[in-house]
Coordinates of C-alpha atoms in Angstrom, one line a residue:
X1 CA 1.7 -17.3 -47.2
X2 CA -0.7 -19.6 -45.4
X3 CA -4.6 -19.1 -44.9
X4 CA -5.1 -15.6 -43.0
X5 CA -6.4 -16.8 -39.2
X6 CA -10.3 -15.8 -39.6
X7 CA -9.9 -15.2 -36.1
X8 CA -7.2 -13.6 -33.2
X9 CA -6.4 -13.5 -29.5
X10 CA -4.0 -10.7 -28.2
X11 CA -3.2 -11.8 -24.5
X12 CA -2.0 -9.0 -22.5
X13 CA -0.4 -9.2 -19.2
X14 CA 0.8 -6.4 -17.7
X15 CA 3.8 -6.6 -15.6
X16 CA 5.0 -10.1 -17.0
X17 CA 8.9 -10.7 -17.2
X18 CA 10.0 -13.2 -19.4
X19 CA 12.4 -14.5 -17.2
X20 CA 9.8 -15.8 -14.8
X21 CA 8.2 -18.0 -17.6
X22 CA 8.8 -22.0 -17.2
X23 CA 9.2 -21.1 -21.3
X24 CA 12.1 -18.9 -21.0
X25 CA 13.9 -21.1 -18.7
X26 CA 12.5 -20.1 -14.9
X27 CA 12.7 -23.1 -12.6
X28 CA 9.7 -22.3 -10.9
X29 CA 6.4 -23.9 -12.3
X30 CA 4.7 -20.5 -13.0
X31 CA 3.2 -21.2 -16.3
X32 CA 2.7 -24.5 -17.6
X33 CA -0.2 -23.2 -20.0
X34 CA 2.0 -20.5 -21.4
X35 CA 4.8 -23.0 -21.8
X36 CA 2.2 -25.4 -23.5
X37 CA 1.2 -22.6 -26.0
X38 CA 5.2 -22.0 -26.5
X39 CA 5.7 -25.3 -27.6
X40 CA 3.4 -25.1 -30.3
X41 CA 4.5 -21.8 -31.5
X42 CA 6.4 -19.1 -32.1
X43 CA 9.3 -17.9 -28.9
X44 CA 10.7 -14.8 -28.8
X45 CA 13.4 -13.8 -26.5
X46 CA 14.6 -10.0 -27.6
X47 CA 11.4 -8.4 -28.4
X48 CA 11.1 -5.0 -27.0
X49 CA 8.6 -2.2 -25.5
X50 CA 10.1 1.1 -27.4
X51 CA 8.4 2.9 -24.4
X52 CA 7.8 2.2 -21.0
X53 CA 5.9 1.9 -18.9
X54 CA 2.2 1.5 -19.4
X55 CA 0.3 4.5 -21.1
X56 CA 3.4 5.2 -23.4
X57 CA 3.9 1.4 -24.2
X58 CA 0.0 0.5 -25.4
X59 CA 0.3 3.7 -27.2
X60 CA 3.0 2.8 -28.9
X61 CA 2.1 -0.9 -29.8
X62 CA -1.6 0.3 -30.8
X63 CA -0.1 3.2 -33.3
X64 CA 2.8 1.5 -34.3
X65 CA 5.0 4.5 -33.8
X66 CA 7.7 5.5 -31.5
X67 CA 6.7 8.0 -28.5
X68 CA 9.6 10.2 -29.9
X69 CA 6.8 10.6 -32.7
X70 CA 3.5 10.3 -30.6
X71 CA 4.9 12.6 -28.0
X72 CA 3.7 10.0 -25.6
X73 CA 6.7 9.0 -23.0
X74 CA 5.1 9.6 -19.6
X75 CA 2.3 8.9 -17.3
X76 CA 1.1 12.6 -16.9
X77 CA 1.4 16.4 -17.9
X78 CA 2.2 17.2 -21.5
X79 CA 4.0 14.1 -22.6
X80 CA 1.0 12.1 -21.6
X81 CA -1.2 12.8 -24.8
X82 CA -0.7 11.7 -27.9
X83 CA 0.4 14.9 -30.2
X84 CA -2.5 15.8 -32.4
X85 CA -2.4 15.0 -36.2
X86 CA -2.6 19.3 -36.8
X87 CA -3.5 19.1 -40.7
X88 CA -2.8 15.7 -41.4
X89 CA -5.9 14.5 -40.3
X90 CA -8.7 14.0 -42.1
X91 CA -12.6 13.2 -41.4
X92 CA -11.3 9.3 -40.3
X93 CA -8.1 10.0 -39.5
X94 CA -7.3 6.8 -41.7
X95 CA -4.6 8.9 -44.0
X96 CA -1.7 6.2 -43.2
X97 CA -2.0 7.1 -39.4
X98 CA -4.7 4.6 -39.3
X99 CA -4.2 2.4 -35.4
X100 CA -3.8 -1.7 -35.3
X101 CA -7.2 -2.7 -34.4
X102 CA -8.5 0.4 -37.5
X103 CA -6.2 -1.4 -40.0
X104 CA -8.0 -5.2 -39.3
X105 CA -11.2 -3.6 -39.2
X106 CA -10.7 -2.5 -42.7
X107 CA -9.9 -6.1 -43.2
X108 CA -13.1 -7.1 -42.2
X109 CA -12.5 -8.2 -38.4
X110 CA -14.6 -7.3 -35.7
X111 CA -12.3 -5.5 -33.2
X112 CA -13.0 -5.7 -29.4
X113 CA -11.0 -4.5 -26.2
X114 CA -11.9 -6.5 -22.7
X115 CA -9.5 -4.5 -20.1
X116 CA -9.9 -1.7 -17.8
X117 CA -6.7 0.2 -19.8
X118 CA -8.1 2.5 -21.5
X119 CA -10.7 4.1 -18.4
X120 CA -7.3 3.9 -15.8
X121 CA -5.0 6.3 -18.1
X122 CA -7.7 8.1 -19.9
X123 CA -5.7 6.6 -22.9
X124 CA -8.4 7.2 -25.8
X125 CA -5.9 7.5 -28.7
X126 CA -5.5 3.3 -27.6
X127 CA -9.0 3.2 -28.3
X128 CA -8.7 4.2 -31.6
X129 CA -10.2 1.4 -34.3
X130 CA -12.1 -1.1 -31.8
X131 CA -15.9 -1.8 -32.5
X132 CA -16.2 -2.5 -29.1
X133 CA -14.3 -1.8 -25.5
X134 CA -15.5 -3.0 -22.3
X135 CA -14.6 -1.5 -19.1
X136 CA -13.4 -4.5 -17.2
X137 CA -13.0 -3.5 -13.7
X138 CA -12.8 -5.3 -10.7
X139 CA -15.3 -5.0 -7.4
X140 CA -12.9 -5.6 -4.8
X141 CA -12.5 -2.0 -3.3
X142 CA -9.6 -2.7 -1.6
X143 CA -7.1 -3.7 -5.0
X144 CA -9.2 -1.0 -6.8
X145 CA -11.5 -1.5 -9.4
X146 CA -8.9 -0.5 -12.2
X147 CA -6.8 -3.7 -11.1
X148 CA -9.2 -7.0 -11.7
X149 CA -7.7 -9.9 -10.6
X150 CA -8.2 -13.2 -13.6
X151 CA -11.0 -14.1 -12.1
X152 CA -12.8 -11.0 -12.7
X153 CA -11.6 -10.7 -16.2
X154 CA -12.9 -13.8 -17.5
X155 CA -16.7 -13.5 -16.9
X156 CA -16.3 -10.7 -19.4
X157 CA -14.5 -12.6 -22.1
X158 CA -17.2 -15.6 -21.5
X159 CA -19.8 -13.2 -21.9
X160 CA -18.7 -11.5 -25.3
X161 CA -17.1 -15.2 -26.0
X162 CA -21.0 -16.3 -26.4
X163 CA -21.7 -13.7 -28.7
X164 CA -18.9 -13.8 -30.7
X165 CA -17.1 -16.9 -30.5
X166 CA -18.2 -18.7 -33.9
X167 CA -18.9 -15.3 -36.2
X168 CA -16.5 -15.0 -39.3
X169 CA -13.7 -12.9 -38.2
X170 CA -12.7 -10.9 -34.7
X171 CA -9.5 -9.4 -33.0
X172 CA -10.2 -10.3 -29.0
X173 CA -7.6 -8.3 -26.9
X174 CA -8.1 -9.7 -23.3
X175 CA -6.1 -7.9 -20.7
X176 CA -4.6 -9.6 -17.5
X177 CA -3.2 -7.5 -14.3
X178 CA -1.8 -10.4 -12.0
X179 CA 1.8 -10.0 -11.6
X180 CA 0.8 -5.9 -11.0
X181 CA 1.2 -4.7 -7.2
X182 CA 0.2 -4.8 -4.7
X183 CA 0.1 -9.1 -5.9
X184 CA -3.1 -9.6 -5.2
X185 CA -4.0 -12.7 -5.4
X186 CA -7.1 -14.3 -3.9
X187 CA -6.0 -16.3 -0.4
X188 CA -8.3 -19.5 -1.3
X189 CA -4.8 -20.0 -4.1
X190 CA -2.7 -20.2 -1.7
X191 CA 0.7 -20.3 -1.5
X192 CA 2.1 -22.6 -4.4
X193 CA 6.1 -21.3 -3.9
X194 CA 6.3 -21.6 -0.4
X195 CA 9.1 -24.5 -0.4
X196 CA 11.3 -22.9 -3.4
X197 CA 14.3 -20.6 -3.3
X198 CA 13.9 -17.7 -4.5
X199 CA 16.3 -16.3 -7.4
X200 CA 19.9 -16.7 -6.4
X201 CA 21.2 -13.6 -8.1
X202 CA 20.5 -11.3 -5.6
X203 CA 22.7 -11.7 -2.7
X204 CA 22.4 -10.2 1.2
X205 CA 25.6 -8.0 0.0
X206 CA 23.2 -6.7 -2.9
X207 CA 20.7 -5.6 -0.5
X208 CA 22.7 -3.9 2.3
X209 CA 24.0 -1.5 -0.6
X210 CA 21.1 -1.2 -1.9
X211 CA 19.4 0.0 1.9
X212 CA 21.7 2.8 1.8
X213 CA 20.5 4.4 -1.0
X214 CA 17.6 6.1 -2.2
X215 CA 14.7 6.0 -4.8
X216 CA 11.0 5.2 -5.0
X217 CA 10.1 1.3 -4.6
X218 CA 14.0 0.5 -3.3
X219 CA 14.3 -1.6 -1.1
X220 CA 13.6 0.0 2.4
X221 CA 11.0 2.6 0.2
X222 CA 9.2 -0.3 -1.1
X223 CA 6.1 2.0 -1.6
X224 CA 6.3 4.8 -3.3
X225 CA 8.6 7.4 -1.2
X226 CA 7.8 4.8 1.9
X227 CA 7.8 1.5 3.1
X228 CA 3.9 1.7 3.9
X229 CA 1.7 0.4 1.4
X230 CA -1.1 3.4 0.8
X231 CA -3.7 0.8 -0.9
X232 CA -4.8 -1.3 2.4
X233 CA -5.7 -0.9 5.9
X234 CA -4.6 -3.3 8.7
X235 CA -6.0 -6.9 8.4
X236 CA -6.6 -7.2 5.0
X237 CA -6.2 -10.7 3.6
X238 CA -5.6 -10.0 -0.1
X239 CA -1.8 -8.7 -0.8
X240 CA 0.5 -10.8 -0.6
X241 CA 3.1 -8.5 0.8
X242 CA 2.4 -7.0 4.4
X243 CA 1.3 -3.6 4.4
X244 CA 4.4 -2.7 6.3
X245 CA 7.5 -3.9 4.5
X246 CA 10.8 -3.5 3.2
X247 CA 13.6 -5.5 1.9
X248 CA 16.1 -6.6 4.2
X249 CA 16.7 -9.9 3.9
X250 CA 17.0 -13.0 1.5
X251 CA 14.0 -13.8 3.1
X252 CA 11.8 -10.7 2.6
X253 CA 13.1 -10.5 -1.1
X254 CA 11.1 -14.1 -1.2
X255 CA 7.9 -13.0 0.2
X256 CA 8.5 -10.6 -2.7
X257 CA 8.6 -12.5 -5.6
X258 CA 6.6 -15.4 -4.2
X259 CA 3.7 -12.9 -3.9
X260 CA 4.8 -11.5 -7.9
X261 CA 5.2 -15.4 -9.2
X262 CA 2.2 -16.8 -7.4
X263 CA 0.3 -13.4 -9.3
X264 CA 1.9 -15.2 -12.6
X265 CA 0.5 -18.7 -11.8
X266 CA -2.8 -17.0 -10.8
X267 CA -2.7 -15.5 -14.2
X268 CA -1.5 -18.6 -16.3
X269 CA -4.4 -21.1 -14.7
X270 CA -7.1 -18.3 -15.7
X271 CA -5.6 -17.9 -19.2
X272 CA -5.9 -22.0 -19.3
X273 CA -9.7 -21.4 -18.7
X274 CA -9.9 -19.1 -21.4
X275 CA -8.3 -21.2 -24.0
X276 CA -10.4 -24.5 -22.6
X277 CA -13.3 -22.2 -23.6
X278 CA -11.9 -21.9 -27.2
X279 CA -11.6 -25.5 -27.6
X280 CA -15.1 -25.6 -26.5
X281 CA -16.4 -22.9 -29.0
X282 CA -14.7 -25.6 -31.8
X283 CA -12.5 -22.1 -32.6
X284 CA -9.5 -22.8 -31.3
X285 CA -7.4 -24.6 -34.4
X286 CA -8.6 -21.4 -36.3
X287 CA -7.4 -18.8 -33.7
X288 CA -4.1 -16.8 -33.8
X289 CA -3.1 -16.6 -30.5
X290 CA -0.6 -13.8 -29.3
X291 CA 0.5 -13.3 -25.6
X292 CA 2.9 -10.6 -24.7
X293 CA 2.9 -7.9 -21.9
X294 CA 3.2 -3.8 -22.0
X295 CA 6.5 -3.8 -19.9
X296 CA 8.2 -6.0 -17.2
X297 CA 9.0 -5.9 -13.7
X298 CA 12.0 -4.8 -11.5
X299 CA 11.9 -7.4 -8.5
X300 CA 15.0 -6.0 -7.3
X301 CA 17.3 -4.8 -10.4
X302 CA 19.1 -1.3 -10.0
X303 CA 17.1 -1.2 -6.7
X304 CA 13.6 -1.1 -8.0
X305 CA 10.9 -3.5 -6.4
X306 CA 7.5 -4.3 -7.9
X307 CA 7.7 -1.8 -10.8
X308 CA 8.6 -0.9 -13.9
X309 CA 11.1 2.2 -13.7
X310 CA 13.8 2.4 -16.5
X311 CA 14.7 1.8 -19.7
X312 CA 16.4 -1.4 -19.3
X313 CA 16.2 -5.3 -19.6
X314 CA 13.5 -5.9 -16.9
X315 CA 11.3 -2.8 -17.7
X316 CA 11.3 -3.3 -21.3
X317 CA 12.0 -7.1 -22.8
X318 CA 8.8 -8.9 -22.8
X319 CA 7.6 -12.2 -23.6
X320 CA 6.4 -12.7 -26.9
X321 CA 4.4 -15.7 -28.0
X322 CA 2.8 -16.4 -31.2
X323 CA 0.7 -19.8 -31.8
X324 CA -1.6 -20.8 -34.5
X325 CA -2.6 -21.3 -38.4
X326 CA 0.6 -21.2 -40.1
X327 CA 2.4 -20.7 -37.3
X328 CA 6.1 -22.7 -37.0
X329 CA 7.0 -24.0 -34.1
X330 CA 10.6 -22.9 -32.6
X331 CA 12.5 -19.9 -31.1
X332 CA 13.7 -16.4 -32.2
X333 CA 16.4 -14.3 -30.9
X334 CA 16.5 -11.4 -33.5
X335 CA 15.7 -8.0 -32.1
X336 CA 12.2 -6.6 -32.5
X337 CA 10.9 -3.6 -31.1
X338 CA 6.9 -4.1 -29.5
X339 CA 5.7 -1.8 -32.5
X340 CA 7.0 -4.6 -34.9
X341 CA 3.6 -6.4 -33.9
X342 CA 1.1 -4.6 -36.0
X343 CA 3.1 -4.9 -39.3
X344 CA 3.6 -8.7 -38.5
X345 CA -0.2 -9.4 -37.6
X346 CA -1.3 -7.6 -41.0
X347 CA 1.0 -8.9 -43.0
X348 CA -0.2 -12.4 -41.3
X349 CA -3.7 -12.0 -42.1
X350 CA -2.8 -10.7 -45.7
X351 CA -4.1 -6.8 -44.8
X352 CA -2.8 -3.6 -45.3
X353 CA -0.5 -1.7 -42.6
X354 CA -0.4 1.9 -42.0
X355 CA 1.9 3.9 -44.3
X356 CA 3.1 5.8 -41.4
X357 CA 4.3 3.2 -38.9
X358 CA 7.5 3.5 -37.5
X359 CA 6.8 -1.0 -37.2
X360 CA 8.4 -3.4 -39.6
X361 CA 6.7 -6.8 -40.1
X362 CA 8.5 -9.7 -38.8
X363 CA 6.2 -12.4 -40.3
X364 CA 8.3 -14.3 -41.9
X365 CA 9.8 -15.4 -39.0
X366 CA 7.0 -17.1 -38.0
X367 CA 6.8 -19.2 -41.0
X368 CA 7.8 -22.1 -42.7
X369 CA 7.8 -20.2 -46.3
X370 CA 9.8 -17.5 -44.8
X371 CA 11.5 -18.4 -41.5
X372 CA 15.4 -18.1 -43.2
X373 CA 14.8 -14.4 -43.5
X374 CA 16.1 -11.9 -40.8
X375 CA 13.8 -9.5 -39.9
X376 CA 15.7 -8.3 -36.9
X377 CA 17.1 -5.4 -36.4
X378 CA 20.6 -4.2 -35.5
X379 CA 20.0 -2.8 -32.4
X380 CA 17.0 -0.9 -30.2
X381 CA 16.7 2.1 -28.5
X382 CA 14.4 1.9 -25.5
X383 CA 12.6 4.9 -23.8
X384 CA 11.7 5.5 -20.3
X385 CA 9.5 8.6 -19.0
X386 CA 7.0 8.2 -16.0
X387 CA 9.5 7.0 -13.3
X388 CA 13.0 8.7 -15.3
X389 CA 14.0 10.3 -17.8
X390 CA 16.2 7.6 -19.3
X391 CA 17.2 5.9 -22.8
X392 CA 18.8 2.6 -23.5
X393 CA 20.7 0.9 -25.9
X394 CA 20.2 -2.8 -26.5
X395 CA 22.7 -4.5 -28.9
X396 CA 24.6 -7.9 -28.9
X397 CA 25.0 -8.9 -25.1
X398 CA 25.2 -5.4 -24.4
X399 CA 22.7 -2.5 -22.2
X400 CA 23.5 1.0 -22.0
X401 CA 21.5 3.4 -20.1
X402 CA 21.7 6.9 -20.6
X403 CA 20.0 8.8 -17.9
X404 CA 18.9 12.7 -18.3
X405 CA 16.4 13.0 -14.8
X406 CA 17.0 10.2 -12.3
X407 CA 13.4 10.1 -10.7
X408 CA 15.8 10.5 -7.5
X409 CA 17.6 7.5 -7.5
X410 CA 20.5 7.7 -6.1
X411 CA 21.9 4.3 -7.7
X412 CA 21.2 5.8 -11.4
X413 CA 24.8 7.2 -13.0
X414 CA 24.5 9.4 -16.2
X415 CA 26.1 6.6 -18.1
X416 CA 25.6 2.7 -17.2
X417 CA 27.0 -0.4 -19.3
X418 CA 26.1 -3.6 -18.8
X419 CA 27.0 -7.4 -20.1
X420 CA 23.4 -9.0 -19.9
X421 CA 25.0 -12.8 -20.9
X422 CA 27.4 -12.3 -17.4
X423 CA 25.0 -10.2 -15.9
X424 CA 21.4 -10.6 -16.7
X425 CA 20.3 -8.7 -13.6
X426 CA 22.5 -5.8 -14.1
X427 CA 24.7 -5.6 -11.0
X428 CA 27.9 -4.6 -12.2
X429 CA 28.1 -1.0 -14.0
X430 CA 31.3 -1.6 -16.8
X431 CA 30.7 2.5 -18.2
X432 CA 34.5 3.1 -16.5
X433 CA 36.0 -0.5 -17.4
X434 CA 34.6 -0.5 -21.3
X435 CA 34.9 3.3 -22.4
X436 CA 35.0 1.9 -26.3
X437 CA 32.2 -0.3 -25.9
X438 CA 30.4 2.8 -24.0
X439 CA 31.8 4.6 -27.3
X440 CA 29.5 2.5 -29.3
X441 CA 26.1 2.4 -27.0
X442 CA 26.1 6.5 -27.5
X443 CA 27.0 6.7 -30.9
X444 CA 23.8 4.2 -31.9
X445 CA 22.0 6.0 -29.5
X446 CA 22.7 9.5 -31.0
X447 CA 21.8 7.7 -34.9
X448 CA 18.3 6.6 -33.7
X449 CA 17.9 10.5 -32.3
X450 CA 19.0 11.7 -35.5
X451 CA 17.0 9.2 -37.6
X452 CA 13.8 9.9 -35.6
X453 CA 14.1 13.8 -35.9
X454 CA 14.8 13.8 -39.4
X455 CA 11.5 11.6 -40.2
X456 CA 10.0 14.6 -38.3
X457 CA 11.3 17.0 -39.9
X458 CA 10.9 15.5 -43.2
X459 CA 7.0 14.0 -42.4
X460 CA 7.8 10.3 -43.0
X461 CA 6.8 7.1 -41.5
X462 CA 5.7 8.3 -38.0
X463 CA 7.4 11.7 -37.3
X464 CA 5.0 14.8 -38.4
X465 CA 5.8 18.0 -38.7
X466 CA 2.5 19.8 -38.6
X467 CA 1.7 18.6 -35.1
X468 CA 3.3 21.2 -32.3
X469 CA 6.3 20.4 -31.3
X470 CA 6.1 17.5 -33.6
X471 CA 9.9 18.0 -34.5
X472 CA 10.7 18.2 -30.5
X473 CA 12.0 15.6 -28.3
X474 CA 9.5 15.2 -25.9
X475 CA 12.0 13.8 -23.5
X476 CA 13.3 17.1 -23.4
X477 CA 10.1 18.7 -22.8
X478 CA 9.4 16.3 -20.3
X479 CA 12.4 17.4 -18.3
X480 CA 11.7 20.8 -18.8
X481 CA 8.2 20.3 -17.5
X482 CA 9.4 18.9 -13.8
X483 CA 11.0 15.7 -15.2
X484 CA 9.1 11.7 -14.5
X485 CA 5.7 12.5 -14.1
X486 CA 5.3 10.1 -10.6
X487 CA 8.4 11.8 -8.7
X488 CA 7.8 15.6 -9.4
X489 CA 7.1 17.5 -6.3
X490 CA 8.1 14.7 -4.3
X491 CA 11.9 15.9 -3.4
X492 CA 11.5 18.1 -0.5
X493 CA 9.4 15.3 1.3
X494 CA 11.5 12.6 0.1
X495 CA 15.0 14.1 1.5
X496 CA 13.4 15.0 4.4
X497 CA 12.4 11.0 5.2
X498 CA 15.7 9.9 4.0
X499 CA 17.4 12.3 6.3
X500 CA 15.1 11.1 9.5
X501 CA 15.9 7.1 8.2
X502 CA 19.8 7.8 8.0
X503 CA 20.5 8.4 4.6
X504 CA 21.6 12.2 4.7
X505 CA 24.0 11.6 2.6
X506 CA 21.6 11.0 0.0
X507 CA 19.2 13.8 0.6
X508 CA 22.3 15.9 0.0
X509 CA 22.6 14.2 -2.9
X510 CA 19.4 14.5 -4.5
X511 CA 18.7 18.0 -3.4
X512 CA 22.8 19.1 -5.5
X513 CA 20.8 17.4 -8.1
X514 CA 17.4 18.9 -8.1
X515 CA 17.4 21.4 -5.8

């Protein structure tokens, strides 16, 4: 193993597809610095958030541990907290539960948080092991000051940047919101897309089936339950989406993802900036950088616009990016689940992981003394909570979603198949067509259940026993407690709209469901 980096940069965007990287094959020029960084480093394509979307996510890559273990899967009531360590903790809480940024500390690095995370979900268990966090909020009133745009962010980092830059050894996590609704971006950017196509894949047949159904952020319920947006009054000049909208057209699914991709430029020139200011400090050669995001973004898959819904390919594959000292250049496509980080980064900097991780180091595949090794896994199970109740399955070319609570969508079947090399944007549903391979999806899916609850039961890696409900799916108690933590309460006004917008068909639905 090389030199340990005396120094590391965790990028976090939230909201940040892969697919809408120049580096992962997009046509659009959206990042040239990210695709800059890619070149000199490590790519990976199948590396996964085990929870989704943002509290459960950063819970889980800060603990290294499933949410099936945390009890973290939703956004709020009592799957929203971390499960207290009942006996198991001690004065520090250090007893092999120890967090990411508590595991580098003990190797000597100062640890430090720049993003207004942590104040917007109330997700102290995330703060767990930083020397330092700083609120960084925005000041326009109008976005909301828990959603800064780049701009914002980087007098923070400059700030703790001349303080800290050149000192022996720190962990910087900088945290981006760009590519978040409501796309925000400052006019004065303009609009760099305006004379490109957008995506091809989703067709004017796509989106008059979609218009008949149902579901938060669909396409003619683009916000929330409607398609008013509730963050701005009339005449504001900062979304890049009208306040009034809904998909209708190829033409209103560009001002979509214009706004999203120009959010990603916004992002990319800002993170240029930062690195510029690396290069200045003379730290840059001797920085690990790491750029990833907490979860993607539906822009129109399974009828979800501008968020992050499921457990499926756009919710839950994000970049992954790792440049630096020892570092190989080159691409990976072995699986890797989001909590694989922490095990890599310490095993990197020759440190000490947590003894009860659910992670599993990946290192070697980022270098040259170790890069034959596979460190994949065989397959993932991905976990959604906040917007469904929903599981997938992500092996070979295949996706299978296994949905418990729909968040009333009426597009969501119990069982869904997909071949992501075909059908990247999961259009076609192949459950009925490919019962065997459907055979397959639940039977891994019910061996990861099974492998979870036994290390629960049995107090290994991350399960714990002595925690209530510690040996309890807390998907199941999420159900139990009014199911996806942003739809309950919601269905006797939903079905009520749908029926006055045409769609009694699927109030009926929704209310045999839930009623």
């Amino acid at each position: 193993m090389t030199e340990a980096p005396s120094k590391i940069l965790y990028v976090d965007v939230d909201s940040l597809r892969p697919d809408h990287l120049g580096c992962y094959g997009y046509e659009r020029t959206t990042t040239p610095v990210i695709d800059e960084l890619a070149r000199s480093g490590m790519r990976f394509t199948n590396y996964y958030a085990t929870d989704a979307p943002c509290l459960p996510s950063r819970t889980a890559l800060f603990s290294s541990r499933f949410g099936i273990h945390t009890g973290t899967i939703n956004h709020g009531g009592l799957t929203a907290d971390a499960r207290p360590l009942g006996d198991h903790r001690n004065f520090r809480n250090l007893d092999g539960w120890t967090s990411w940024m508590g595991a580098l500390r003990q190797e000597g690095y100062y640890t430090a948080s720049l993003s207004p995370f942590v104040q917007r979900h109330q997700a102290w268990t995330v703060a767990a092991g930083f020397n330092e966090i700083q609120d960084a909020v925005g000041t326009d009133q109008r976005v909301g000051l828990w959603q800064p745009n780049a701009d914002e962010i980087l007098p923070y980092v400059d700030d703790w940047l001349d303080r800290h830059a050149t000192r022996d050894s720190w962990f910087l996590h900088v945290n981006f919101w760009d590519p978040h609704t409501p796309y925000a971006t400052p006019p004065e950017f303009g609009d760099p897309f305006a004379d490109e196509p957008a995506p091809e894949w989703l067709t004017q047949e796509i989106i008059d089936e979609q218009r008949t159904h149902a579901g938060p952020h669909s396409a003619r319920d683009t916000f929330h339950f409607s398609n008013r947006s509730p963050r701005f009054d009339e005449g504001n000049d900062l979304a890049r989406v009208p306040i009034k909208f809904d998909i209708d057209s190829r033409d209103t699914f560009k001002t979509w993802v214009d706004g999203y991709d120009t959010g990603v430029r916004y992002m990319d020139y800002h993170l240029g900036l930062l690195l510029d200011r690396l290069k200045e400090e003379g730290v840059y050669d001797e920085t690990l950088i790491i750029l990833s995001a907490d979860h993607g973004e539906g822009l129109g898959e399974l009828n979800v616009y501008g968020d992050h819904h499921l457990a499926d390919e756009t919710t839950c594959n994000v970049p992954l990016i790792i440049s630096g000292p020892g570092i190989e250049s080159g691409v990976n496509d072995d699986f890797h689940y989001q909590i694989d980080l922490a095990p890599t980064v310490m095993e990197l900097v020759g440190g000490e992981s947590g003894s009860r991780w659910d992670g599993n180091s990946f290192a070697s595949a980022c270098t040259a003394d170790g890069n034959d090794r596979d460190d994949g896994r065989e397959y993932l199970v991905l976990s959604q909570g906040a917007w469904a109740c929903q599981r997938g399955v992500r092996w070979d070319d295949w996706l299978l979603l296994r949905t418990y609570h729909d968040g009333l969508k009426t597009i969501l079947e119990d069982v869904m198949l997909f071949d992501l090399e075909t059908d990247p944007h999961e259009t076609t549903n192949l459950a009925n067509e490919r019962p065997e391979i459907v055979e397959k999806g639940l039977s891994k899916l019910g061996q990861w259940h099974d492998e979870r609850m036994l290390e629960a039961a049995r107090d290994q890696r991350g399960g714990n026993p002595r925690t209530p409900n510690g040996t309890t799916d807390p998907m199941w108690a999420d159900i139990a407690n009014g199911g996806p933590y942003h739809t309950r309460g919601h269905l006797d006004s939903y079905v009520k709209h749908l029926r006055e917008t045409g769609r009694k068909e699927r109030a009926a639905a929704l209310e045999h469901r839930h009623g």
